[in-house]
Short mmCIF file of C-alpha atoms in Angstrom, two decimals:
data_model
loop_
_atom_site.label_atom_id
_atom_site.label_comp_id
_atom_site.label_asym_id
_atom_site.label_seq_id
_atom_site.Cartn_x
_atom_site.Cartn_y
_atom_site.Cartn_z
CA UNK Y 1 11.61 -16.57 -53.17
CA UNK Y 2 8.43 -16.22 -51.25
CA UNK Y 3 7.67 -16.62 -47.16
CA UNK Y 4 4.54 -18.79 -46.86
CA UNK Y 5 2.75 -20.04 -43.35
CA UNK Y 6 3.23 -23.66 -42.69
CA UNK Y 7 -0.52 -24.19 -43.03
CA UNK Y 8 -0.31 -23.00 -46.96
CA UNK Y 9 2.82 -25.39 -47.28
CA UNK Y 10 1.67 -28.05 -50.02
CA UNK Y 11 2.82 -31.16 -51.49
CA UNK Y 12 4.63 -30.69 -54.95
CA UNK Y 13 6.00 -27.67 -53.03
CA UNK Y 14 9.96 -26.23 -53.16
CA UNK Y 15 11.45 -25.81 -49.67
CA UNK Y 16 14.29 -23.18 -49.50
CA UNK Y 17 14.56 -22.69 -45.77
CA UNK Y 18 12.70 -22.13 -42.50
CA UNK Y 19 12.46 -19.03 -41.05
CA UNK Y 20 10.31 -19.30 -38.43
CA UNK Y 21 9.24 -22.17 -35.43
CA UNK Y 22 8.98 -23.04 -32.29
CA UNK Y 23 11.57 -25.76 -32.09
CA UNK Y 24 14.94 -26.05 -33.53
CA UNK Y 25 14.73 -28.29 -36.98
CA UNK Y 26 17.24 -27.39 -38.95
CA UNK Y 27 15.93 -28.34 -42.74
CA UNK Y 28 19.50 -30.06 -43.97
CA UNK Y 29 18.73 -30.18 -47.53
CA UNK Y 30 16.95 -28.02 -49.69
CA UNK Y 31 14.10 -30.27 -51.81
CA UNK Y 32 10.29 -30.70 -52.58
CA UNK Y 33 7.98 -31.60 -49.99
CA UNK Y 34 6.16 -34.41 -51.81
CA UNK Y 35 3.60 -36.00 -49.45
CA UNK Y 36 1.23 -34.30 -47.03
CA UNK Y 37 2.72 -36.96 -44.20
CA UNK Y 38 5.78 -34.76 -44.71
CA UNK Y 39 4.05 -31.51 -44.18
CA UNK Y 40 2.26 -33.00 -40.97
CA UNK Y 41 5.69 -33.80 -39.57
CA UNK Y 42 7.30 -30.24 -40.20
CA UNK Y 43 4.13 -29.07 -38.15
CA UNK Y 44 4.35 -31.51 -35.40
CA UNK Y 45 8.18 -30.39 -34.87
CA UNK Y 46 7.08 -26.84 -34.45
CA UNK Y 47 7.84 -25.18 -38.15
CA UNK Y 48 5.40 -21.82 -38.32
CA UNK Y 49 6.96 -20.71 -42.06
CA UNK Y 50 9.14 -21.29 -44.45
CA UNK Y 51 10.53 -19.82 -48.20
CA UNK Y 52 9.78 -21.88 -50.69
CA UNK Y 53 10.68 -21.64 -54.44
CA UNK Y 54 7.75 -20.76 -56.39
CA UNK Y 55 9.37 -21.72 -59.64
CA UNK Y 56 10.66 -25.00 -58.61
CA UNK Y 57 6.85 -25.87 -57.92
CA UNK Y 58 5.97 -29.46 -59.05
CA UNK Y 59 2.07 -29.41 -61.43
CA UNK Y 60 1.91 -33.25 -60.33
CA UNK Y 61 3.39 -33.89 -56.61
CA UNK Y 62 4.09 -37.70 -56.28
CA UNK Y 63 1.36 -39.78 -54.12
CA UNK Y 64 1.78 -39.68 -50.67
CA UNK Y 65 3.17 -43.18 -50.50
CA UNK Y 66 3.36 -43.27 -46.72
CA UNK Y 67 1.69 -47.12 -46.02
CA UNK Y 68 -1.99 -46.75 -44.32
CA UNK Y 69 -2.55 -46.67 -40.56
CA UNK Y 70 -3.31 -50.38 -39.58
CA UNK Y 71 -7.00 -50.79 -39.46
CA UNK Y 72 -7.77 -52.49 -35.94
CA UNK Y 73 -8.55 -56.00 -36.39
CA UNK Y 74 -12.30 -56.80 -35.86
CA UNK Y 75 -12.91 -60.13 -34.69
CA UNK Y 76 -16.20 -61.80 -36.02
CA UNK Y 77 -18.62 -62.75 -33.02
CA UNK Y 78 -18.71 -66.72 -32.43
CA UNK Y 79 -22.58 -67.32 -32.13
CA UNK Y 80 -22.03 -70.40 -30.32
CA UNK Y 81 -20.08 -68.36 -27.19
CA UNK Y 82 -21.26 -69.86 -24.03
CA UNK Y 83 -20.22 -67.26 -21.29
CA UNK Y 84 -22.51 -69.20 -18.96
CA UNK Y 85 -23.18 -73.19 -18.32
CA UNK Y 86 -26.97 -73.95 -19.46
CA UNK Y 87 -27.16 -74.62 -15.33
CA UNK Y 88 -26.34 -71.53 -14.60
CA UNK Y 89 -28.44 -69.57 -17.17
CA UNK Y 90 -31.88 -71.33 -16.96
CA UNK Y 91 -32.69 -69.87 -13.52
CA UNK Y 92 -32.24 -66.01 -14.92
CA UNK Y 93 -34.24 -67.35 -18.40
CA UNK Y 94 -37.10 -68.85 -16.45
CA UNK Y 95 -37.44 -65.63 -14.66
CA UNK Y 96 -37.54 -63.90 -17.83
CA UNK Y 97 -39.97 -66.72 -19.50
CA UNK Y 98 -42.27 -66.29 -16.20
CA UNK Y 99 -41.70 -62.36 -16.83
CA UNK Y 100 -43.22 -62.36 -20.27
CA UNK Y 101 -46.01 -64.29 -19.69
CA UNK Y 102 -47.31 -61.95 -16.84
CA UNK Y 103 -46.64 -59.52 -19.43
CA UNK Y 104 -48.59 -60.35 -21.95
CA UNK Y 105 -51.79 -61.14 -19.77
CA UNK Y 106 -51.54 -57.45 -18.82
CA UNK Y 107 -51.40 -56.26 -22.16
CA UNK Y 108 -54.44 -58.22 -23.32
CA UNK Y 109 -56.07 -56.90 -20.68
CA UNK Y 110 -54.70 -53.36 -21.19
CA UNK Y 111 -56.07 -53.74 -25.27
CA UNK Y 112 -59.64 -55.23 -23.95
CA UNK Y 113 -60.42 -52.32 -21.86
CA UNK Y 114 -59.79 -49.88 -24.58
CA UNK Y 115 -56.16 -48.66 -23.04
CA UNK Y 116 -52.88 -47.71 -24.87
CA UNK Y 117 -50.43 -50.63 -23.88
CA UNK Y 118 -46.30 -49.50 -22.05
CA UNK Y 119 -44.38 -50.65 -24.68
CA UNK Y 120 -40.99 -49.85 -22.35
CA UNK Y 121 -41.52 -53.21 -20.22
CA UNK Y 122 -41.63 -55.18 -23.65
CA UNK Y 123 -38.35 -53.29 -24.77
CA UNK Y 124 -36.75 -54.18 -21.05
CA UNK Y 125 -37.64 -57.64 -21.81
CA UNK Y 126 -36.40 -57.75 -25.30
CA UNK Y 127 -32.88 -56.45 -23.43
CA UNK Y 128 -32.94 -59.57 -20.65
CA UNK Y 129 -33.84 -62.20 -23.64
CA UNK Y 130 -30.84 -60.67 -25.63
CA UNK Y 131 -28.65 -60.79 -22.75
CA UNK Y 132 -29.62 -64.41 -21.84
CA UNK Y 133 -29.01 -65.26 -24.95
CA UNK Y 134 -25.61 -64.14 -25.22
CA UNK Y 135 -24.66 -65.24 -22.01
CA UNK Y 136 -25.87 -69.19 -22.97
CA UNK Y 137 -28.70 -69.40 -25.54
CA UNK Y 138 -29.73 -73.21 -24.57
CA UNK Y 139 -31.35 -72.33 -21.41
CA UNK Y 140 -34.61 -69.92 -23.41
CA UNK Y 141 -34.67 -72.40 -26.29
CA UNK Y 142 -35.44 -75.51 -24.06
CA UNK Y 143 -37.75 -73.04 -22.29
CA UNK Y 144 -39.03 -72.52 -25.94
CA UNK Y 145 -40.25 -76.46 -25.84
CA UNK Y 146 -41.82 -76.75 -22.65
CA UNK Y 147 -45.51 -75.59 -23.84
CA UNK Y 148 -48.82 -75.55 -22.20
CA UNK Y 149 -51.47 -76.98 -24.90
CA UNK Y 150 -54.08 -74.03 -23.82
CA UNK Y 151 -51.36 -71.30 -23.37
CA UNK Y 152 -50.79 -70.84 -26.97
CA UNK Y 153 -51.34 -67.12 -27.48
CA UNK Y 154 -48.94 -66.51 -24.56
CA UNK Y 155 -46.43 -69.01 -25.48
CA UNK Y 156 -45.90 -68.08 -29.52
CA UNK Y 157 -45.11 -64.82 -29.38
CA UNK Y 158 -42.44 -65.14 -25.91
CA UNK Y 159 -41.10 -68.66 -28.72
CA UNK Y 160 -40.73 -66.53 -31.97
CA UNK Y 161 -39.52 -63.47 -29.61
CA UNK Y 162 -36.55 -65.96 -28.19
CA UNK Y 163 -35.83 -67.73 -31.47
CA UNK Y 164 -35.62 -64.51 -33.72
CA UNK Y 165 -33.20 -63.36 -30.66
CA UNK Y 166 -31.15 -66.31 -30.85
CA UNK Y 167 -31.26 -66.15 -34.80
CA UNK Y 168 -30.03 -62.38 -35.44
CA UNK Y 169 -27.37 -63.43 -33.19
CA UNK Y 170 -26.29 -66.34 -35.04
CA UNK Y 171 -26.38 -63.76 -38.27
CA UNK Y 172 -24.14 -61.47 -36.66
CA UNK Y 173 -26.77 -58.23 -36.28
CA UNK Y 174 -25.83 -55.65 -34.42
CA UNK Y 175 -27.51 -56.02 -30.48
CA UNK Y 176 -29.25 -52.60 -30.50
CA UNK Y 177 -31.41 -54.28 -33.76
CA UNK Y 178 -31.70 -57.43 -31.99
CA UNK Y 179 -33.65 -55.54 -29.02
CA UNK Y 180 -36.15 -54.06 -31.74
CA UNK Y 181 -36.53 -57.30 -33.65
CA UNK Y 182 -37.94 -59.41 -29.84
CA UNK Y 183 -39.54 -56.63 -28.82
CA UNK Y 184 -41.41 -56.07 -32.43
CA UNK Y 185 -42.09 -60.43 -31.74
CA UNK Y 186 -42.99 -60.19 -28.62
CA UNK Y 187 -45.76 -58.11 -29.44
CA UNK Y 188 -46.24 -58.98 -33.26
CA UNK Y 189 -49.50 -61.25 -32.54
CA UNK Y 190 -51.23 -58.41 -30.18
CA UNK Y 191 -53.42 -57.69 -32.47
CA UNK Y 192 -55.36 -61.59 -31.92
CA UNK Y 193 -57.08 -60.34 -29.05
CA UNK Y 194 -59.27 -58.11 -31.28
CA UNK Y 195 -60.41 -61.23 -33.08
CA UNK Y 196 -63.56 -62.76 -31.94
CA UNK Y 197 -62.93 -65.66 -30.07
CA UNK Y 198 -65.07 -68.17 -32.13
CA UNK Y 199 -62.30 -67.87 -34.78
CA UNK Y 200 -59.75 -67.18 -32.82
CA UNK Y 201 -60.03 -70.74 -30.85
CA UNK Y 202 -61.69 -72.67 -33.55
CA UNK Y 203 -60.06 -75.75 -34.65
CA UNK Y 204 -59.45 -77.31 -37.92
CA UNK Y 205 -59.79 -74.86 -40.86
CA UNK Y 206 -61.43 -71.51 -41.24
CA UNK Y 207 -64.26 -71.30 -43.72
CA UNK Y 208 -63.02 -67.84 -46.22
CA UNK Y 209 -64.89 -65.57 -44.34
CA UNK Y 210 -63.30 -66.28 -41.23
CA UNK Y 211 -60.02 -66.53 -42.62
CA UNK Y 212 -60.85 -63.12 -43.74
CA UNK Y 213 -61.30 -61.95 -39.99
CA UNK Y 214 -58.35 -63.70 -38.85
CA UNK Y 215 -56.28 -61.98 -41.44
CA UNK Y 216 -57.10 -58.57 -39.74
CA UNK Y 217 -54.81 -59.21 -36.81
CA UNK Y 218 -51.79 -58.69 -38.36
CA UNK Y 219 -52.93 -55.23 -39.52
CA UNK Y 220 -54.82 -54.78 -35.53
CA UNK Y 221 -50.91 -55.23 -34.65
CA UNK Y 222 -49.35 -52.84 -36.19
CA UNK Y 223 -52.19 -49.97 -35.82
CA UNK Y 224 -51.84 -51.04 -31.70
CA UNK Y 225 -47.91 -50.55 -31.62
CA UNK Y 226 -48.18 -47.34 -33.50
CA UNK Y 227 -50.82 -45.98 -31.40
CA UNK Y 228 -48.35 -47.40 -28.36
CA UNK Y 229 -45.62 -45.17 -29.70
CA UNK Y 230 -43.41 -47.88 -31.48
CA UNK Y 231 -42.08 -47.35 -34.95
CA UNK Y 232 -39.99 -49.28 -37.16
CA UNK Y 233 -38.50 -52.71 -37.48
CA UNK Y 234 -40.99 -53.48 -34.88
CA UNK Y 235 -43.79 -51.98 -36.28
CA UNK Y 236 -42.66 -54.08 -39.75
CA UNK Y 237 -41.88 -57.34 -37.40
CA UNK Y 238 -45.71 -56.90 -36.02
CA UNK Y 239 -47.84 -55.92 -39.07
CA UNK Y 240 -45.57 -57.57 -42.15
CA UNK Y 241 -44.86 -61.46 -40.70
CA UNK Y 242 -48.07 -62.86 -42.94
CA UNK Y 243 -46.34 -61.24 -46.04
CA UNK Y 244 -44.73 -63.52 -48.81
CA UNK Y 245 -42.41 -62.85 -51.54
CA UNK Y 246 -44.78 -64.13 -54.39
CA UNK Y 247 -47.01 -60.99 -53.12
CA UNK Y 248 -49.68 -63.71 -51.76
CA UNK Y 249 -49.27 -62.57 -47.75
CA UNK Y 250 -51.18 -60.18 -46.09
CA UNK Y 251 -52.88 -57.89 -45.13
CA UNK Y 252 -50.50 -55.61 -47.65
CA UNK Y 253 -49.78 -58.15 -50.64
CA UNK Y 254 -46.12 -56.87 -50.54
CA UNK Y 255 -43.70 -59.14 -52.52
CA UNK Y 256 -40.00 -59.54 -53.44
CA UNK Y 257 -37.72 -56.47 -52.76
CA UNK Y 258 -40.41 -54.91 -51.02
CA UNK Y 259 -40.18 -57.51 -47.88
CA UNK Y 260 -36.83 -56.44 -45.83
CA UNK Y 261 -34.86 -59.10 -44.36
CA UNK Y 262 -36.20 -58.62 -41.05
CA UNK Y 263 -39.17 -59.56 -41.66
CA UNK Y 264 -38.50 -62.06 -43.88
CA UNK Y 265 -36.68 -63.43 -40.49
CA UNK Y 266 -40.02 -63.23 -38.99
CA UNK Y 267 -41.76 -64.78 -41.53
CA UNK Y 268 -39.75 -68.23 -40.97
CA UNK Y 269 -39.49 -68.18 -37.32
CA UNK Y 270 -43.54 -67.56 -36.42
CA UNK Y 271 -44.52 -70.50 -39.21
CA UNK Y 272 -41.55 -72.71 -37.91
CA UNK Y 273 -43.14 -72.29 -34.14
CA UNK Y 274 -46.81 -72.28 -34.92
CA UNK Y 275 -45.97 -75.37 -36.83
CA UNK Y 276 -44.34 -77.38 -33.75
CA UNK Y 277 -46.50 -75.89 -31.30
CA UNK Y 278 -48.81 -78.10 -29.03
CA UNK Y 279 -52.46 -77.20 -28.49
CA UNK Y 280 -55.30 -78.50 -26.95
CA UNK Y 281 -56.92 -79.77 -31.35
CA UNK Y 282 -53.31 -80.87 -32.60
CA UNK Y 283 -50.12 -82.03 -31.77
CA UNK Y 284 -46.49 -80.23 -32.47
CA UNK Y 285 -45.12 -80.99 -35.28
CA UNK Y 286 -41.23 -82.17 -35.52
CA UNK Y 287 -38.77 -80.11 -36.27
CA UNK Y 288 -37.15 -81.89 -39.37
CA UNK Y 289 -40.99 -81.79 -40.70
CA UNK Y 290 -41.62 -78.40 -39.98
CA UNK Y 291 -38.09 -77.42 -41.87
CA UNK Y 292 -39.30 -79.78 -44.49
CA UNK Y 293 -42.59 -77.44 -45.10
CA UNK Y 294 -40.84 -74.50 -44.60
CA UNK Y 295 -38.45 -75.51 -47.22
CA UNK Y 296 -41.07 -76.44 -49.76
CA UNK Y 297 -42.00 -72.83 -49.54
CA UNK Y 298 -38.98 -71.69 -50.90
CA UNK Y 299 -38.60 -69.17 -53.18
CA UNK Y 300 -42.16 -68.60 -53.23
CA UNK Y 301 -43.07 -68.05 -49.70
CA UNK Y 302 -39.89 -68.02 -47.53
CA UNK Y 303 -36.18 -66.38 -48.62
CA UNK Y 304 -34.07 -70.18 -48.75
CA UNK Y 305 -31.07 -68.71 -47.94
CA UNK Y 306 -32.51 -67.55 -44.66
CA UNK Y 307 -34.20 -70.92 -44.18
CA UNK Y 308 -31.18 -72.15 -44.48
CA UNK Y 309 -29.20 -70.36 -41.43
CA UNK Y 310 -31.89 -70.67 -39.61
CA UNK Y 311 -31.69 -74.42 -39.19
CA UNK Y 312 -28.49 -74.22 -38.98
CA UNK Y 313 -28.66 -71.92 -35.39
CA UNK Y 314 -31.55 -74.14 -34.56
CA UNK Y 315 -29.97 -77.60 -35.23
CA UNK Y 316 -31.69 -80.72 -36.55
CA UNK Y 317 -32.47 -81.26 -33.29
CA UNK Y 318 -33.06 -78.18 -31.41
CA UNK Y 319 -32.06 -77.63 -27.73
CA UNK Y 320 -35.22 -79.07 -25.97
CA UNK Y 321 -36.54 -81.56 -28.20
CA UNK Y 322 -37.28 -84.93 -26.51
CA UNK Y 323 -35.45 -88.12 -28.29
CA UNK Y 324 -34.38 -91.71 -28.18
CA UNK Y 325 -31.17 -93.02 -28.95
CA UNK Y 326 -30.17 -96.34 -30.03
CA UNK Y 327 -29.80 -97.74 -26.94
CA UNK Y 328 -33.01 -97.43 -25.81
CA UNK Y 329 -32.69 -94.64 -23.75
CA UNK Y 330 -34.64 -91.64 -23.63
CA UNK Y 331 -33.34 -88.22 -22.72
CA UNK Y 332 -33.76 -84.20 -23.91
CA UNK Y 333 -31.90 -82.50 -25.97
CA UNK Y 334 -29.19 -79.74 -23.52
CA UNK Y 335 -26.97 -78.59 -26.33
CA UNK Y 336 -26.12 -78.18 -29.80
CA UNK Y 337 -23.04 -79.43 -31.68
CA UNK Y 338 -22.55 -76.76 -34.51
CA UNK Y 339 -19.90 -78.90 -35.87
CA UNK Y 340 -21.80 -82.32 -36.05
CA UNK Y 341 -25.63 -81.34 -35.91
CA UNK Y 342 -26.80 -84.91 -36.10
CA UNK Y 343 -25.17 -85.30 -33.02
CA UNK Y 344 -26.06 -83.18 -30.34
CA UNK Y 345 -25.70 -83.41 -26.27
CA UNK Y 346 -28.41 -85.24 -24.26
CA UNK Y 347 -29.48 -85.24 -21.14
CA UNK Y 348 -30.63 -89.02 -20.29
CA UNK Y 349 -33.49 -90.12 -17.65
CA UNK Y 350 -35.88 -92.66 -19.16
CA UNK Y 351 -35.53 -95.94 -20.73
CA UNK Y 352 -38.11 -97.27 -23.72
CA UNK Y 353 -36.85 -101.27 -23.20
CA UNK Y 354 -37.70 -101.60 -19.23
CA UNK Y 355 -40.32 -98.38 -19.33
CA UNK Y 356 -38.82 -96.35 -16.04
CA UNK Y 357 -36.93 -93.68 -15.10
CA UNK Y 358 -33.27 -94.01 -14.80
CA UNK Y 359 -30.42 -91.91 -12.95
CA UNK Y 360 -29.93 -88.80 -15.35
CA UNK Y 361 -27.05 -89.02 -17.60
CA UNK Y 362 -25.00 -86.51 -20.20
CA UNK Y 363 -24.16 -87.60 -23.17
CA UNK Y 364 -22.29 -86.36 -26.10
CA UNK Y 365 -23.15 -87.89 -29.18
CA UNK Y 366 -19.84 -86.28 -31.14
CA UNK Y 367 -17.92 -87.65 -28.50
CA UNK Y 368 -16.25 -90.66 -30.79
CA UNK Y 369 -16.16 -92.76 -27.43
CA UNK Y 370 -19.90 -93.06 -27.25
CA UNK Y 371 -21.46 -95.79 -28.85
CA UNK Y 372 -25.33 -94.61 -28.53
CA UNK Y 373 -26.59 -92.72 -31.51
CA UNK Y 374 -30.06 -90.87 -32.15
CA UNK Y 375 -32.53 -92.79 -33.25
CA UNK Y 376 -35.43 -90.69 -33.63
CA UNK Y 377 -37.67 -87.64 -31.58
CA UNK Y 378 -40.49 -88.53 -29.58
CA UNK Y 379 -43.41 -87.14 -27.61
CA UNK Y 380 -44.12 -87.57 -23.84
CA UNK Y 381 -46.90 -89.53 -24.88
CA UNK Y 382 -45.35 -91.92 -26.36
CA UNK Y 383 -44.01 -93.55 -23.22
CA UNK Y 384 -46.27 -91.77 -20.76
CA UNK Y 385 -43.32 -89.50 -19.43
CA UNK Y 386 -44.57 -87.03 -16.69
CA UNK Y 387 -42.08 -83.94 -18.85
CA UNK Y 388 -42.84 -81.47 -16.43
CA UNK Y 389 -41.84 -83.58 -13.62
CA UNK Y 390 -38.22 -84.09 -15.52
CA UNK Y 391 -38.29 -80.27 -16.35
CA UNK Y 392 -38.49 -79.52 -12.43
CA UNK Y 393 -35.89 -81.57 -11.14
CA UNK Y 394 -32.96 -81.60 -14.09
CA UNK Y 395 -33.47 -78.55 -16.06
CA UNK Y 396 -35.46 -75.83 -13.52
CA UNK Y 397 -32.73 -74.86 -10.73
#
């Protein structure tokens, strides 16, 4: 027989008797100790040693069959969670919108007179467009559509900042990555202001040399945030959204494997808004067109899969986009309808047969009681609607 310490007690183990504890166990059977969940217990109940049999030692204890600790449950994050009404959001996301803008005019400014620009505002931001976003995502993307034709530098990067927010959170990514991927968009065209501005404002196509210039601005991004301090998906976000997987991006030619999935976020979200983007030589695009280019990019250019999601968090008709349904009325797009995209929630106040405004009405196009159905987008143009005017009184608190 041999006196052993509890901590040297192991499975496979004869036990003859204890002989010393704290408590009073009293072992009523003599046997192996076959599972360490049996040793824990003898510890827990105060055992300090015990004789064992040295002979009677088993060469293969049994498995400790003891069924596993429940794993607590983790429930997947709904990405259409609306903690707030779109009412009670937009007032906190145009302060945020407004935020940004002022934002960016000082770091232009900051660049232009040869000074390093505080990237911890950007990063504060990048927090309030994440929160917003969680809280009710609708309010930034209808802020997302209400663009200023000659505000375009501004306006992108705050769009693509909100969208890639509103996309990583459809895709599940962890928040603390969500704050570097709108802060990395927020600042991933700072590097335009270094272009001259004969190319940078010139419309219609650039002639190769100037395409050559413009090119630079992606790498002028990334060389600014470093120099600012920043590293990382940002850095990638700012200086990598021209690359394409066939290796024909720039300014690095990376391709394939080489292009994380970041980025390749990026990629689809700044072409998607630069493609529906008003300015003062071309109109926006529509959304199902822009998808439709996007899409004929794929594999080459953009990751389909990705593409994919993307329209799906977006919707066919994204949350701002000005339509008219069939009964002649004319109203904005408030909400999606994940379940039946071609059907989403608008927001009435104009009507194309009598050519006036009309008392604002919401309607539900899933709603199997409404008769009206979407007929098409349209511009503001195409029934002279003052937009701003609508944006003040129903969507602006």
């Amino acid at each position: 027989m041999k006196v052993i310490s509890i901590s040297q007690l192991q499975p496979g183990m004869f036990v003859q008797s204890v002989t010393k504890q704290t408590g009073r166990i009293k072992i009523k059977n003599q046997g192996w100790v076959k599972t360490q969940a049996s040793i824990d217990k003898l510890k827990k109940a105060g055992i300090l040693e015990i004789e064992i049999d040295p002979d009677k030692t088993l060469t293969t204890p049994e498995p400790d069959t003891q069924a596993p600790a429940p794993k607590a449950e983790i429930k997947k994050r709904d990405p259409w969670l609306k903690v707030h009404s779109s009412e009670q959001e937009m007032g906190k996301a145009k302060k945020l919108y407004d935020e940004a803008k002022t934002l960016q005019q000082k770091a232009f400014g900051d660049i232009k007179a040869g000074r390093d620009i505080d990237i911890a505002p950007f990063k504060e931001l990048a927090i309030g467009f994440m929160d917003s976003i969680f809280r009710n995502q609708d309010a930034l993307a209808c802020l997302t559509q209400m663009r200023q034709k000659d505000a375009y530098l501004l306006e992108h990067s705050i769009n693509v900042s909100i969208l890639m927010g509103i996309f990583a959170k459809h895709l599940g990514i962890e928040r603390d990555i969500i704050v570097e991927l709108t802060t990395g968009a927020l600042l991933h065209d700072i590097g335009k202001i270094k272009i001259p501005d004969e190319v940078l404002n010139k419309p219609g196509r650039f002639s190769d040399d100037e395409f050559k210039i413009m090119q630079n601005h992606a790498l002028y991004s990334k060389q600014i945030l470093e120099e600012a301090g920043l590293t990382g998906i940002a850095v990638d976000i700012a200086g990598l959204h021209h690359e394409r997987l066939d290796g024909k991006g720039y300014p690095f030619a990376k391709k394939g494997d080489e292009i994380s999935q970041y980025v390749r976020m990026a990629s689809i979200v700044d072409v998607y808004d630069a493609l529906t983007a008003e300015r003062v030589y071309k109109a926006g695009m529509e959304p199902i067109k822009a998808f439709k280019i996007l899409k004929d990019g794929c594999p080459d250019s953009f990751d389909g899969e990705l593409l994919t999601k993307f329209i799906q968090c977006i919707g066919i008709h994204p949350v701002g986009t000005l339509v008219r349904l069939s009964s002649q009325k004319v109203g904005l797009v408030t909400q999606s309808n994940p379940e039946t995209p071609l059907k989403p929630v608008v927001k009435t106040f104009y009507s194309a047969k009598h050519g006036r405004y009309t008392e604002m009405q919401d309607i539900n196009l899933a709603n199997k009681k409404t008769a009206d159905k979407l007929e098409s987008t349209v511009k503001p143009t195409d029934y002279n609607i003052d937009l701003e005017r609508f944006y003040k009184n129903a969507i602006l608190p």
